[in-house]
Each structure stands twice: as structure tokens, then as C-alpha cells.
Tab-separated table of C-alpha atoms in Angstrom:
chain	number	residue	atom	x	y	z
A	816	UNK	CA	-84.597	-19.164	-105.568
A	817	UNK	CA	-86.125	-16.969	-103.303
A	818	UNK	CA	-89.946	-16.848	-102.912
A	819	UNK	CA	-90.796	-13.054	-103.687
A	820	UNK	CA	-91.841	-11.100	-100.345
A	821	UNK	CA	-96.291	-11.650	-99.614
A	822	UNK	CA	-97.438	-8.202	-99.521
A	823	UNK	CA	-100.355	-7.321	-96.570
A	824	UNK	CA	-103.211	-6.916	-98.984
A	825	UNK	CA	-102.294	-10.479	-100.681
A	826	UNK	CA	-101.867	-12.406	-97.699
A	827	UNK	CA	-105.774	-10.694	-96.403
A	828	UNK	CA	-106.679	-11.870	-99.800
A	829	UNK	CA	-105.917	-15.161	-99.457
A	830	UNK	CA	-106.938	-15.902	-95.620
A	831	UNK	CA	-109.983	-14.506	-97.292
A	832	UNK	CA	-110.539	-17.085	-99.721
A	833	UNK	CA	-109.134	-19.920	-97.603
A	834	UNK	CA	-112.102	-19.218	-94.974
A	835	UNK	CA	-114.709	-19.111	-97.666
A	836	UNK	CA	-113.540	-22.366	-98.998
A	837	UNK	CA	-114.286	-23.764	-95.572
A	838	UNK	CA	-117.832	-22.345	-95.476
A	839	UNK	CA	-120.984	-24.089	-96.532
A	840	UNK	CA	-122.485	-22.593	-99.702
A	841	UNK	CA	-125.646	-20.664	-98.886
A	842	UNK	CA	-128.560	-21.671	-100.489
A	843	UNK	CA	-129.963	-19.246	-103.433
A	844	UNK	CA	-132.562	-16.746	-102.409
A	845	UNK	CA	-136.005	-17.376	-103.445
A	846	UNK	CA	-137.338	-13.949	-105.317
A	847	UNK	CA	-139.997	-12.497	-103.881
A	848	UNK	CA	-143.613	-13.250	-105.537
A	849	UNK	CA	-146.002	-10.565	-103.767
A	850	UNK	CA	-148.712	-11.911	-105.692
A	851	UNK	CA	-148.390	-15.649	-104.692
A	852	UNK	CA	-147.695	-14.716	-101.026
A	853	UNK	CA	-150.797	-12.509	-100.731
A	854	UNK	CA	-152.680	-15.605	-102.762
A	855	UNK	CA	-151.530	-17.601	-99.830
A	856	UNK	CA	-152.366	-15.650	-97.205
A	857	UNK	CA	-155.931	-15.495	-98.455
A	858	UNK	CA	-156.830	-19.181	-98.947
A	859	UNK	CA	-155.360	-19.641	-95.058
A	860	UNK	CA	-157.546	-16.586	-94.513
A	861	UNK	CA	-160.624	-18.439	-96.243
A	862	UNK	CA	-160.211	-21.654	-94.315
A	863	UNK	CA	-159.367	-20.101	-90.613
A	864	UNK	CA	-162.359	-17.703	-91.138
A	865	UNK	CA	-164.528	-20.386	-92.427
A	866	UNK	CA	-163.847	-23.011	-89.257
A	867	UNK	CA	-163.984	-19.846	-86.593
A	868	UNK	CA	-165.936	-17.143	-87.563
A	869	UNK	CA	-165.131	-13.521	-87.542
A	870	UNK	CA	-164.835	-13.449	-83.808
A	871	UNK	CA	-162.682	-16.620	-83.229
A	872	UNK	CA	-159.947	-16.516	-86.294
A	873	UNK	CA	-156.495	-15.834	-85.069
A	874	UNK	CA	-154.651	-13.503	-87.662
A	875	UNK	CA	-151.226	-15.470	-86.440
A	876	UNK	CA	-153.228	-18.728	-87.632
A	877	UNK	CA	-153.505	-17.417	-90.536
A	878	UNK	CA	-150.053	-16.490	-91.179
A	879	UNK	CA	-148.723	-19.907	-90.147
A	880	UNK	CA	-151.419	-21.871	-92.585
A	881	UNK	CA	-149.648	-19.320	-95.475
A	882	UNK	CA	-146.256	-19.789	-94.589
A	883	UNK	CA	-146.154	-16.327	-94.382
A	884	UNK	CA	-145.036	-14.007	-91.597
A	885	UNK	CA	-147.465	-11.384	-89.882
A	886	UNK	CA	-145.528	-8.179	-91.249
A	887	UNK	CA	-146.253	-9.720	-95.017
A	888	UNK	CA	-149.877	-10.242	-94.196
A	889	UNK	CA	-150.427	-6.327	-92.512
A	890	UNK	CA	-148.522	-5.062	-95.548
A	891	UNK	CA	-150.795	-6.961	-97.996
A	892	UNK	CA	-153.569	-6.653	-96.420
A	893	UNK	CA	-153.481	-3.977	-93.554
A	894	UNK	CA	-156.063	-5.473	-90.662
A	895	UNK	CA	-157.799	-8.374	-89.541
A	896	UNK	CA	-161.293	-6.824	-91.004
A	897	UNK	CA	-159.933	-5.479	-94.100
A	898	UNK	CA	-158.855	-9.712	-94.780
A	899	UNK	CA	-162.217	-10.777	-93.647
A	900	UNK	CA	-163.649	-8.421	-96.398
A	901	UNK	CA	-161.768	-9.698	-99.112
A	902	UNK	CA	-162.528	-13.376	-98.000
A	903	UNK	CA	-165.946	-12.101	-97.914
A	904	UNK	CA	-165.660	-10.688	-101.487
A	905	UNK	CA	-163.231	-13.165	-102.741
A	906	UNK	CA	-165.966	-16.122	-101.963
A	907	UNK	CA	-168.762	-14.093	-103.879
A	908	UNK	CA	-167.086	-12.868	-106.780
A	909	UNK	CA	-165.925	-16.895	-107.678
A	910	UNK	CA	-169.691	-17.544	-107.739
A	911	UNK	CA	-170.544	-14.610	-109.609
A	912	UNK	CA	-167.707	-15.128	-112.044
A	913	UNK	CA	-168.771	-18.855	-112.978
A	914	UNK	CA	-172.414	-17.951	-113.173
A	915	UNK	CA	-171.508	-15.618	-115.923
A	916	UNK	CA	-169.621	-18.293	-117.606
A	917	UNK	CA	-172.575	-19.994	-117.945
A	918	UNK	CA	-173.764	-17.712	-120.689
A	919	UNK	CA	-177.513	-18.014	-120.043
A	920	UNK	CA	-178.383	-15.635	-122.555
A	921	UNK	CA	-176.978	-17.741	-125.083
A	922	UNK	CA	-179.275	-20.890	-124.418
A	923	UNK	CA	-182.875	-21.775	-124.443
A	924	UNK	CA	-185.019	-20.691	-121.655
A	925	UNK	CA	-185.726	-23.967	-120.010
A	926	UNK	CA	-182.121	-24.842	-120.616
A	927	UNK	CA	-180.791	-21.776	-119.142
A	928	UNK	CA	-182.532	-22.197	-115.809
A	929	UNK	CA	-181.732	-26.044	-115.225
A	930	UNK	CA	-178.293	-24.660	-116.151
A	931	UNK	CA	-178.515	-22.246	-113.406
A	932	UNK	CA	-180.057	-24.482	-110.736
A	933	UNK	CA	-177.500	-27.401	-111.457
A	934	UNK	CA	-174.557	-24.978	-111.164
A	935	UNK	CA	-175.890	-23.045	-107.737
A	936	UNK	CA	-176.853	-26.184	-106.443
A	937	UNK	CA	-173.668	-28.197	-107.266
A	938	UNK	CA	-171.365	-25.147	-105.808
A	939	UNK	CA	-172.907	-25.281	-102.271
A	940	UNK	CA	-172.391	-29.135	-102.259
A	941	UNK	CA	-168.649	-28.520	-103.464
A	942	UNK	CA	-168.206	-25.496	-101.205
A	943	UNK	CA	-168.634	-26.034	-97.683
A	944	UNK	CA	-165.633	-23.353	-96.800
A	945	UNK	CA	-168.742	-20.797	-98.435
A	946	UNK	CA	-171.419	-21.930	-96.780
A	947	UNK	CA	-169.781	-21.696	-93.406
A	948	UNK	CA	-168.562	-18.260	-94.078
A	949	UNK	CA	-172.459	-17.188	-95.402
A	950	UNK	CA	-173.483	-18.714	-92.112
A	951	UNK	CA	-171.044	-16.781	-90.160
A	952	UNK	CA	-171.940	-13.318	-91.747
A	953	UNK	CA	-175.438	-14.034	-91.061
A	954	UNK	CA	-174.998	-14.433	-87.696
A	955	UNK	CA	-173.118	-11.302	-87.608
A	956	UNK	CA	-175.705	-9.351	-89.253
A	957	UNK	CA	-173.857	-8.916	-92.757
A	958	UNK	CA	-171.825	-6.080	-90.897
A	959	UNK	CA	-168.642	-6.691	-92.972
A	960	UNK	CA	-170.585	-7.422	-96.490
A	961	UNK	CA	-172.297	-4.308	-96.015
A	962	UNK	CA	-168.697	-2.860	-96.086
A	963	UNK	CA	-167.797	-3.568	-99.411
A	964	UNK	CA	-169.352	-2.293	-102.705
A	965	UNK	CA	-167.371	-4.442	-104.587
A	966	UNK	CA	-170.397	-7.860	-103.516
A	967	UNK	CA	-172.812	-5.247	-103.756
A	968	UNK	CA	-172.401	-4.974	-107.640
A	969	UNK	CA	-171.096	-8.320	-108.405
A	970	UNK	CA	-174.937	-9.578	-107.980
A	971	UNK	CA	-176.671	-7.455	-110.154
A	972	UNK	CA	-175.947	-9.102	-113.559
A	973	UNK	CA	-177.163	-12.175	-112.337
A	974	UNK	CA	-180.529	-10.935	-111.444
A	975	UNK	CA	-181.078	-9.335	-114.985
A	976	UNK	CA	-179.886	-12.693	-117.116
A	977	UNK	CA	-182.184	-14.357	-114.685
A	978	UNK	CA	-184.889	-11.901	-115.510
A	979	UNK	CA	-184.271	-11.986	-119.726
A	980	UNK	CA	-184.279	-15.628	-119.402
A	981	UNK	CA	-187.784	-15.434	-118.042
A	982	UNK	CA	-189.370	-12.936	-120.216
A	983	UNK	CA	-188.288	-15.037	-123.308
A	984	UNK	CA	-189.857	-17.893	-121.258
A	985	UNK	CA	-193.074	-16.431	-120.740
A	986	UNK	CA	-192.971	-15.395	-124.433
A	987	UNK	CA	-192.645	-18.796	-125.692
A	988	UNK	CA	-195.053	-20.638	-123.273
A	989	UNK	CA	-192.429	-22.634	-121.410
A	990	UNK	CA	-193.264	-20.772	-118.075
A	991	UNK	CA	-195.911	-18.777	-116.340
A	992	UNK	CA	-196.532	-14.980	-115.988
A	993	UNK	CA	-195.434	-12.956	-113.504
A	994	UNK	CA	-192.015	-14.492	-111.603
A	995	UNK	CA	-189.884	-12.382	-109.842
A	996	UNK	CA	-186.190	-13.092	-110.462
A	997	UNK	CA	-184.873	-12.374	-107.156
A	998	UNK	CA	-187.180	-14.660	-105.387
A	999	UNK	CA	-186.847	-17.606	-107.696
A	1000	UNK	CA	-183.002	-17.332	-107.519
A	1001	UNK	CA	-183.236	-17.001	-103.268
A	1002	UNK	CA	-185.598	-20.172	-104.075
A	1003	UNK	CA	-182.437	-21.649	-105.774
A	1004	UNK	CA	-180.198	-20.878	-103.064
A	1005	UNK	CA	-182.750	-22.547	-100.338
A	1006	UNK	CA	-182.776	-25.458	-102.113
A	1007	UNK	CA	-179.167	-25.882	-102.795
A	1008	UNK	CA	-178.307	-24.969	-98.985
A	1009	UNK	CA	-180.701	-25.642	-96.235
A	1010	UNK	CA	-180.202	-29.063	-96.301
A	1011	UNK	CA	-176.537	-29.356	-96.046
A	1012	UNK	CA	-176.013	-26.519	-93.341
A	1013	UNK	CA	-179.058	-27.856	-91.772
A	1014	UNK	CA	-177.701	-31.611	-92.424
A	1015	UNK	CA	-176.795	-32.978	-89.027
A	1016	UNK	CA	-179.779	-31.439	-86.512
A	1017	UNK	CA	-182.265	-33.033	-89.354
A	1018	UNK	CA	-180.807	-36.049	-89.767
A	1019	UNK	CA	-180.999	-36.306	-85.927
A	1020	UNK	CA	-184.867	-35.413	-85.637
A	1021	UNK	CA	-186.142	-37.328	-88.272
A	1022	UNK	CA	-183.585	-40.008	-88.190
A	1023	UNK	CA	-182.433	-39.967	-91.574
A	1024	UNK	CA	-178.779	-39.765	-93.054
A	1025	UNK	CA	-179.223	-36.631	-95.169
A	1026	UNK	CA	-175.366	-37.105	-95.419
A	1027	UNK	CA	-175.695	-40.282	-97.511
A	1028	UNK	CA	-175.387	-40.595	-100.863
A	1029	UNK	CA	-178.320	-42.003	-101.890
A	1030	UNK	CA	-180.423	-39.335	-99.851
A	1031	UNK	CA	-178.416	-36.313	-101.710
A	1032	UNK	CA	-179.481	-37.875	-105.064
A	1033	UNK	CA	-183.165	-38.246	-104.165
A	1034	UNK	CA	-182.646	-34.425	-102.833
A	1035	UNK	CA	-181.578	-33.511	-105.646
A	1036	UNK	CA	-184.193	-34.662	-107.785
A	1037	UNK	CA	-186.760	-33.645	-105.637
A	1038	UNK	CA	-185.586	-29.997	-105.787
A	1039	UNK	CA	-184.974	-30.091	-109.283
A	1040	UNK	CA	-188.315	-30.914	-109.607
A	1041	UNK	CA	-189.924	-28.362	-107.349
A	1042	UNK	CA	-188.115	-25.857	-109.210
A	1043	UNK	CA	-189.475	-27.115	-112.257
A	1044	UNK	CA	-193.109	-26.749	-111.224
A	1045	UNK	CA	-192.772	-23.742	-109.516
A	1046	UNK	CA	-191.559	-22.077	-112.918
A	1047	UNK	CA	-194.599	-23.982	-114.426
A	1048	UNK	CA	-192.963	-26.744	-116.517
A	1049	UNK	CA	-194.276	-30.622	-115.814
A	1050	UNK	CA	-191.609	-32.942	-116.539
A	1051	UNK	CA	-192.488	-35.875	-117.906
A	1052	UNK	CA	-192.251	-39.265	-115.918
């Protein structure tokens, strides 16, 4: 019996599927996830501004560290300074954010301040990305900070839990009149900082290892302490 007649359109058809069957499978498409990407982006953006400074961080580094190409990082985030401003207010507003999740309202006011110090003084140590970027704004004059209102405002509830905490102190006796809450918490900060940004030129010129363990502890407890007094509480020894 005759096989019937293949018409044109059939036999396209089936070279068709033949060739397809000879073809690799490719692989499925990732979706898209904007928000992961640009999340990317930034923490490469964190670390390449941190180790180079405004000046010296290369936007194509940046790209490469994300996995990311440079068209995705203009469209998310549109120029090298507009990035370096959200590092800049990305870095601040995790500080802010876990400061507030301390609740020191909620606690008692020698409590609340130990609280605080432990927490600004145990982010520095766990942050050296931050402190590298601080230094690098400094140097530049805080041109770019001044740039966004967004840091400007993130500070300010700080300052008044800082200043409730030591009315209620004074109040009860647990510290003296007349601190102002802005220089106590730049106290903090000096405390929690100099010493590690500082750490190699002084261990150099006094010949200590301020690196070492055992020096951070005493550190530690010596600035705890100094805080302490300055707020006009004597620990016991």
C-alpha cells in the first residue's frame, strides 16, 4: 500500500522538529528581581566605596562585585554620586534603625545609657566598612552627606531619647545637672572610634598592640568607665 503523498507544510514541520530534537535544551530564564539586583549593587557599592574613597571607586568595580551589568546599576541608581549617597545614607540609617530598637525610653536611666554606649561602641568594632566610609566623608568635607536630607533627619530622634533619658536621670539622682545630649553622644562616638581608626599609627608610637584582644577588653572597660563618671555615676569596685 502506497504511503499517502507528504504535503510541503508537513515535511517543514517535521525537519522542524527533527532539528530541535538535535538541539541542547536551553536553560530556564531566571525572572528578574529588581529589588535583589539593586540590593546587590549596593553592598558592592558599600565595600568598593569603603576600600577607595569617593575619588578612587570604579563604578565598573562595582558592577562586577554585584554580578550586575553597568546599564542595571545607571537604571537603579542613575550616577556614580547619586550611589555614593545612598551608601552614605544606607550606612546611617542601619545605625539609626538599631538604636531605636533599643527602646531607651522603656528602661531605667542608668540602664538606658550603658545600653546605648555598649551598642555604639560594639557597632564601630563590628563595622569597619562604616568607619572607613565616615573617614572618607570627612576628608571630603561631608560634601555628599550634606546632599541628602534623608541622614539629616534620621539623627534627630536619637538626640531627644538621649535627652529624656537624662532629664529622668537628673530627676532621680543617678546623674548630674546640666549634660548636653549631643556632646555626651559625640563623647560616645570618640570612644567607640578613635582607637580603632587610629589603631595602627598608635600602636606604632607607643608600642602597644591596640589590635589585641586583651588591649580591646581593657579599652573597653576603661571607656565604659569614663563614661560612667563623666555622667556622674561611681561604679563600684
Amino acid at each position: 500500500m502506497a504511503k499517502p503523498a507528504t504535503r510541503p507544510k508537513d515535511r517543514k514541520t517535521a525537519v522542524a522538529a527533527k532539528q530541535a530534537r538535535g538541539r541542547p535544551a536551553k536553560p530556564a530564564q531566571r525572572p528578574r528581581d529588581a529589588a535583589a539586583t539593586a540590593e546587590r549593587i549596593l553592598r558592592s557599592a558599600i565595600a568598593e566605596f569603603a576600600e577607595n574613597g569617593y575619588a578612587g571607586a570604579r563604578i565598573d568595580a562595582i558592577a562586577r562585585g554585584a554580578n550586575a551589568n553597568m546599564r542595571m546599576l545607571y537604571h537603579y541608581f542613575g550616577s556614580k554620586d547619586a550611589l555614593y549617597i545612598r551608601v552614605l545614607e544606607t550606612v546611617f540609617n542601619d545605625i539609626r534603625v538599631q538604636e531605636q530598637r533599643l527602646k531607651l525610653n522603656n528602661m531605667a536611666p542608668l540602664e538606658a545609657m550603658i545600653k546605648l554606649f555598649d551598642f555604639t561602641y560594639s557597632h564601630f568594632a563590628a563595622n569597619p566598612l562604616f568607619i572607613r566610609i565616615l573617614a572618607s566623608e570627612n576628608l571630603l568635607g561631608a560634601k555628599f552627606l550634606t546632599r541628602s536630607q534623608r541622614v539629616s533627619t534620621l539623627s534627630s530622634p536619637l538626640l531627644l531619647a538621649i535627652k529624656e533619658v537624662l532629664s529622668r536621670g537628673e530627676k532621680e539622682g543617678v546623674f548630674r545637672r546640666g549634660i548636653d545630649p549631643l556632646q555626651l553622644y559625640v563623647s560616645m562616638v570618640a570612644m567607640s572610634y578613635v582607637h580603632i581608626s587610629n589603631a595602627p599609627t598608635l600602636s606604632h608610637l607607643f608600642g602597644a598592640n591596640l589590635s589585641s584582644p586583651s588591649w580591646k577588653i581593657q579599652r573597653r572597660r576603661h571607656a565604659t568607665e569614663m563614661m560612667l563618671a563623666f555622667l556622674g555615676f561611681v561604679p563600684s569596685r
